Short mmCIF file of C-alpha atoms in Angstrom, two decimals:
data_model
loop_
_atom_site.label_atom_id
_atom_site.label_comp_id
_atom_site.label_asym_id
_atom_site.label_seq_id
_atom_site.Cartn_x
_atom_site.Cartn_y
_atom_site.Cartn_z
CA UNK A 12 0.00 0.00 0.00
CA UNK A 13 0.98 3.66 -0.43
CA UNK A 14 0.78 6.26 2.33
CA UNK A 15 -0.81 9.48 1.09
CA UNK A 16 0.63 12.76 2.30
CA UNK A 17 -1.79 15.09 4.09
CA UNK A 18 -0.79 18.71 4.66
CA UNK A 19 -3.59 18.93 7.23
CA UNK A 20 -1.91 16.26 9.35
CA UNK A 21 1.69 17.29 8.73
CA UNK A 22 2.96 18.69 12.04
CA UNK A 23 5.87 20.56 10.45
CA UNK A 24 3.59 22.30 7.97
CA UNK A 25 0.99 23.11 10.64
CA UNK A 26 3.60 24.77 12.84
CA UNK A 27 5.15 26.80 10.02
CA UNK A 28 1.78 28.02 8.74
CA UNK A 29 0.73 29.11 12.23
CA UNK A 30 3.96 31.09 12.64
CA UNK A 31 3.38 32.77 9.28
CA UNK A 32 -0.21 33.54 10.27
CA UNK A 33 0.98 35.15 13.51
CA UNK A 34 3.34 37.34 11.49
CA UNK A 35 0.59 38.33 9.05
CA UNK A 36 -1.86 39.12 11.86
CA UNK A 37 0.75 41.18 13.71
CA UNK A 38 1.57 43.24 10.60
CA UNK A 39 -2.10 44.07 10.13
CA UNK A 40 -2.60 44.92 13.80
CA UNK A 41 -4.97 42.01 14.46
CA UNK A 42 -5.08 40.08 17.73
CA UNK A 43 -3.74 36.79 16.41
CA UNK A 44 -5.76 33.72 17.30
CA UNK A 45 -2.90 31.69 15.81
CA UNK A 46 -0.72 32.60 18.81
CA UNK A 47 -3.16 30.96 21.23
CA UNK A 48 -3.55 27.94 18.96
CA UNK A 49 0.23 27.55 18.70
CA UNK A 50 0.71 27.68 22.48
CA UNK A 51 -2.23 25.38 23.14
CA UNK A 52 -1.18 22.61 20.76
CA UNK A 53 2.61 22.83 20.61
CA UNK A 54 3.65 23.40 24.23
CA UNK A 55 4.09 20.18 26.24
CA UNK A 56 1.93 18.13 23.85
CA UNK A 57 2.46 15.18 21.52
CA UNK A 58 2.20 17.59 18.60
CA UNK A 59 4.98 19.65 20.12
CA UNK A 60 7.13 16.56 20.58
CA UNK A 61 6.53 15.46 17.00
CA UNK A 62 7.36 18.97 15.76
CA UNK A 63 10.80 18.60 17.35
CA UNK A 64 11.43 15.81 14.84
CA UNK A 65 10.65 18.14 11.93
CA UNK A 66 12.77 20.82 13.57
CA UNK A 67 15.69 18.38 13.73
CA UNK A 68 15.46 17.98 9.97
CA UNK A 69 15.47 21.73 9.36
CA UNK A 70 18.49 22.31 11.63
CA UNK A 71 20.88 20.06 9.72
CA UNK A 72 22.45 20.97 6.38
CA UNK A 73 25.51 19.95 4.37
CA UNK A 74 25.95 16.67 6.23
CA UNK A 75 27.84 13.68 4.92
CA UNK A 76 25.59 10.90 3.69
CA UNK A 77 26.55 8.77 6.68
CA UNK A 78 25.59 11.46 9.19
CA UNK A 79 22.38 12.17 7.28
CA UNK A 80 21.45 8.48 7.61
CA UNK A 81 22.01 8.70 11.37
CA UNK A 82 19.76 11.76 11.60
CA UNK A 83 16.96 10.08 9.64
CA UNK A 84 17.18 6.86 11.66
CA UNK A 85 17.17 8.81 14.94
CA UNK A 86 14.07 10.76 13.87
CA UNK A 87 12.26 7.56 12.89
CA UNK A 88 13.16 5.79 16.14
CA UNK A 89 12.10 8.81 18.23
CA UNK A 90 8.75 8.92 16.43
CA UNK A 91 7.98 5.41 17.66
CA UNK A 92 7.88 6.70 21.24
CA UNK A 93 5.06 9.15 20.50
CA UNK A 94 1.47 8.44 21.52
CA UNK A 95 -0.20 7.91 18.15
CA UNK A 96 -3.71 8.12 19.59
CA UNK A 97 -3.01 11.47 21.28
CA UNK A 98 -1.38 12.77 18.08
CA UNK A 99 -4.42 11.86 16.03
CA UNK A 100 -6.79 13.63 18.46
CA UNK A 101 -4.63 16.74 18.67
CA UNK A 102 -4.34 17.01 14.90
CA UNK A 103 -8.11 16.72 14.53
CA UNK A 104 -8.69 19.36 17.21
CA UNK A 105 -6.14 21.85 15.89
CA UNK A 106 -7.59 21.73 12.36
CA UNK A 107 -11.05 22.23 13.82
CA UNK A 108 -9.85 25.25 15.83
CA UNK A 109 -7.98 26.79 12.88
CA UNK A 110 -11.11 26.48 10.74
CA UNK A 111 -13.12 28.39 13.36
CA UNK A 112 -10.86 31.46 13.18
CA UNK A 113 -9.51 31.30 9.62
CA UNK A 114 -10.56 30.27 6.12
CA UNK A 115 -9.04 26.81 6.04
CA UNK A 116 -8.43 26.81 2.28
CA UNK A 117 -6.67 30.17 2.42
CA UNK A 118 -4.69 29.11 5.49
CA UNK A 119 -3.19 26.10 3.70
CA UNK A 120 -2.74 27.93 0.40
CA UNK A 121 0.65 29.38 1.38
CA UNK A 122 3.57 27.79 -0.49
CA UNK A 123 6.38 26.68 1.79
CA UNK A 124 10.00 26.34 0.61
CA UNK A 125 10.48 23.21 2.74
CA UNK A 126 7.20 21.58 1.66
CA UNK A 127 8.83 18.72 -0.27
CA UNK A 128 11.12 17.58 2.57
CA UNK A 129 8.36 17.99 5.17
CA UNK A 130 6.00 15.91 3.04
CA UNK A 131 8.70 13.24 2.66
CA UNK A 132 9.31 13.14 6.42
CA UNK A 133 5.58 12.91 7.17
CA UNK A 134 5.28 9.99 4.75
CA UNK A 135 8.24 8.15 6.26
CA UNK A 136 6.99 8.62 9.83
CA UNK A 137 3.57 7.31 8.84
CA UNK A 138 5.11 4.30 7.08
CA UNK A 139 7.34 3.33 10.00
CA UNK A 140 4.50 3.73 12.50
CA UNK A 141 1.93 1.82 10.48
CA UNK A 142 1.04 -1.83 10.92
CA UNK A 143 0.43 -2.14 7.19
CA UNK A 144 3.19 -2.94 4.72
CA UNK A 145 4.11 -0.08 2.45
CA UNK A 146 5.38 0.03 -1.10
CA UNK A 147 9.20 -0.20 -0.81
CA UNK A 148 9.62 2.29 -3.66
CA UNK A 149 7.77 4.88 -1.59
CA UNK A 150 10.20 4.41 1.30
CA UNK A 151 13.19 4.70 -1.03
CA UNK A 152 11.89 7.79 -2.86
CA UNK A 153 11.11 9.68 0.34
CA UNK A 154 14.42 8.74 1.97
CA UNK A 155 16.23 10.08 -1.07
CA UNK A 156 14.37 13.41 -0.79
CA UNK A 157 15.36 13.78 2.87
CA UNK A 158 18.94 12.64 2.29
CA UNK A 159 19.34 15.18 -0.48
CA UNK A 160 17.89 17.87 1.80
CA UNK A 161 20.39 17.03 4.54
CA UNK A 162 23.40 16.61 2.25
CA UNK A 163 22.40 19.16 -0.42
CA UNK A 164 23.69 16.84 -3.13
CA UNK A 165 22.31 13.98 -5.29
CA UNK A 166 21.95 10.58 -3.60
CA UNK A 167 22.31 7.15 -5.22
CA UNK A 168 18.97 5.35 -5.36
CA UNK A 169 20.77 2.00 -5.55
CA UNK A 170 22.56 2.67 -2.24
CA UNK A 171 19.32 3.64 -0.49
CA UNK A 172 17.68 0.50 -1.86
CA UNK A 173 20.54 -1.71 -0.69
CA UNK A 174 20.51 -0.08 2.76
CA UNK A 175 16.78 -0.71 3.00
CA UNK A 176 17.30 -4.39 2.22
CA UNK A 177 19.96 -4.64 4.95
CA UNK A 178 17.69 -2.85 7.41
CA UNK A 179 14.79 -5.23 6.83
CA UNK A 180 17.00 -8.29 7.26
CA UNK A 181 17.32 -7.46 10.98
CA UNK A 182 13.55 -7.26 11.53
CA UNK A 183 11.24 -9.94 12.92
CA UNK A 184 9.32 -12.42 10.81
CA UNK A 185 6.39 -10.15 9.93
CA UNK A 186 8.61 -7.37 8.68
CA UNK A 187 10.84 -9.80 6.83
CA UNK A 188 7.82 -10.46 4.59
CA UNK A 189 8.40 -6.96 3.31
CA UNK A 190 12.05 -7.82 2.69
CA UNK A 191 11.00 -10.64 0.40
CA UNK A 192 8.59 -8.33 -1.39
CA UNK A 193 11.44 -5.90 -1.97
CA UNK A 194 13.52 -8.82 -3.20
CA UNK A 195 10.78 -9.84 -5.61
CA UNK A 196 10.52 -6.28 -6.91
CA UNK A 197 14.30 -6.20 -7.43
CA UNK A 198 14.35 -9.50 -9.31
CA UNK A 199 11.28 -8.80 -11.44
CA UNK A 200 12.32 -5.22 -12.19
CA UNK A 201 16.08 -5.50 -12.61
CA UNK A 202 16.77 -9.12 -13.46
CA UNK A 203 14.50 -9.80 -16.39
CA UNK A 204 16.51 -12.93 -17.18
CA UNK A 205 14.92 -14.80 -14.27
CA UNK A 206 12.97 -17.71 -15.70
CA UNK A 207 9.38 -18.55 -14.63
CA UNK A 208 10.56 -21.28 -12.26
CA UNK A 209 12.84 -18.87 -10.38
CA UNK A 210 10.08 -16.27 -10.08
CA UNK A 211 7.77 -18.99 -8.79
CA UNK A 212 10.33 -19.79 -6.06
CA UNK A 213 10.47 -16.15 -4.93
CA UNK A 214 6.69 -15.85 -4.84
CA UNK A 215 6.37 -19.04 -2.82
CA UNK A 216 8.89 -17.75 -0.27
CA UNK A 217 6.82 -14.58 0.10
CA UNK A 218 3.51 -16.36 0.45
CA UNK A 219 4.77 -19.08 2.80
CA UNK A 220 7.34 -17.28 4.94
CA UNK A 221 5.14 -17.65 8.02
CA UNK A 222 4.52 -21.35 7.36
CA UNK A 223 7.78 -23.27 7.78
CA UNK A 224 6.35 -26.77 7.18
CA UNK A 225 4.65 -25.64 3.97
CA UNK A 226 7.79 -23.89 2.77
CA UNK A 227 9.96 -26.91 3.51
CA UNK A 228 7.53 -29.16 1.67
CA UNK A 229 7.70 -26.81 -1.33
CA UNK A 230 11.51 -26.81 -1.23
CA UNK A 231 11.74 -30.62 -1.00
CA UNK A 232 9.27 -31.06 -3.86
CA UNK A 233 11.25 -28.72 -6.09
CA UNK A 234 14.57 -30.39 -5.20
CA UNK A 235 13.11 -33.80 -6.15
CA UNK A 236 11.85 -32.40 -9.48
CA UNK A 237 15.16 -30.74 -10.31
CA UNK A 238 17.02 -33.94 -9.40
CA UNK A 239 14.79 -35.92 -11.75
CA UNK A 240 15.20 -33.41 -14.63
CA UNK A 241 18.99 -33.29 -14.21
CA UNK A 242 19.08 -37.07 -14.25
CA UNK A 243 17.25 -37.15 -17.58
CA UNK A 244 19.47 -34.46 -19.07
CA UNK A 245 22.71 -36.14 -17.97
CA UNK A 246 21.82 -39.12 -20.12
CA UNK A 247 21.72 -36.85 -23.18
CA UNK A 248 25.15 -35.36 -22.51
CA UNK A 249 27.97 -37.11 -24.38
CA UNK A 250 30.85 -35.23 -22.72
CA UNK A 251 32.16 -37.44 -19.91
CA UNK A 252 33.54 -34.54 -17.84
CA UNK A 253 30.16 -32.77 -17.88
CA UNK A 254 28.42 -36.02 -16.99
CA UNK A 255 30.65 -36.39 -13.91
CA UNK A 256 29.89 -32.82 -12.83
CA UNK A 257 26.16 -33.35 -13.32
CA UNK A 258 26.35 -36.47 -11.18
CA UNK A 259 28.12 -34.48 -8.45
CA UNK A 260 25.44 -31.78 -8.55
CA UNK A 261 22.73 -34.42 -8.48
CA UNK A 262 24.25 -35.94 -5.37
CA UNK A 263 24.15 -32.55 -3.68
CA UNK A 264 20.41 -32.25 -4.28
CA UNK A 265 19.03 -33.67 -1.05
CA UNK A 266 15.65 -32.78 0.50
CA UNK A 267 15.67 -31.22 3.96
CA UNK A 268 15.23 -33.62 6.86
CA UNK A 269 12.52 -33.45 9.53
CA UNK A 270 14.72 -31.49 11.94
CA UNK A 271 16.20 -29.14 9.32
CA UNK A 272 15.02 -25.55 9.06
CA UNK A 273 14.54 -23.71 5.80
CA UNK A 274 16.50 -20.47 5.37
CA UNK A 275 17.59 -17.83 2.86
CA UNK A 276 20.47 -20.01 1.61
CA UNK A 277 17.96 -22.61 0.50
CA UNK A 278 16.18 -19.92 -1.53
CA UNK A 279 19.45 -18.99 -3.24
CA UNK A 280 20.25 -22.66 -3.92
CA UNK A 281 16.91 -23.23 -5.61
CA UNK A 282 17.40 -20.18 -7.82
CA UNK A 283 20.86 -21.43 -8.82
CA UNK A 284 19.65 -24.97 -9.50
CA UNK A 285 16.92 -23.65 -11.79
CA UNK A 286 19.47 -21.48 -13.59
CA UNK A 287 21.69 -24.54 -14.16
CA UNK A 288 18.72 -26.58 -15.35
CA UNK A 289 17.75 -23.87 -17.85
CA UNK A 290 21.31 -23.69 -19.24
CA UNK A 291 21.43 -27.47 -19.72
CA UNK A 292 18.05 -27.53 -21.46
CA UNK A 293 19.20 -24.82 -23.88
CA UNK A 294 22.50 -26.58 -24.51
CA UNK A 295 20.75 -29.82 -25.42
CA UNK A 296 18.02 -28.33 -27.62
#
């Protein structure tokens, strides 16, 4: 799923627009209601604590990419300590109060120079605090925006993607499902040479990651099939050296035992076995 940005719920944007409204009211000699709203909702509140995260982003410039990564990760981790229920209520109430004193459409009409980075940060915070799995591309794209804001230079999308894969590998089982989805995206999008059998393996690992017995049964079935196909092909090969190597590979193809656990290495092995099988089929056609 994709997280949609909402300027009405973006704490950084809300704060900045209130400050600008206070300035506008002061210049026109009006008693600014925005001042009271700002104090009410941003002093010793969850909104105020979340705003500190946006403020952290605005304070840092010209960082190295490594330091920028640390800043982003720190912001994300800090956001997990916020009371999401209280935040939701306070955001609803502040919008309601702003609409009482100001034209809400006019209030949010102001263009902000930091809008893009604030929108990216909002999206990331929502993703990392949501129970639903998000589109990996959305995480990557928004991280790039923030990294480029902090470093003020272009950032490699490949590096952000690779870092994301590494990050997900350390998560628990539920979040590792997302890792496999990222993996599937990478293989389908970047490695078009994957044959249907290899793509089937990846999809099965995604669908069955929370069912070890089912996954092991799938693996053992595929190993038996590959072993059978290699056995047939070896009979068609006239080169004795290749026949010996095929026999060695065939001997390595053993189903997992009752006490064995399936892991990522088994996934890689299956992909490699199917690649070998495809090469042999082509060679003998």
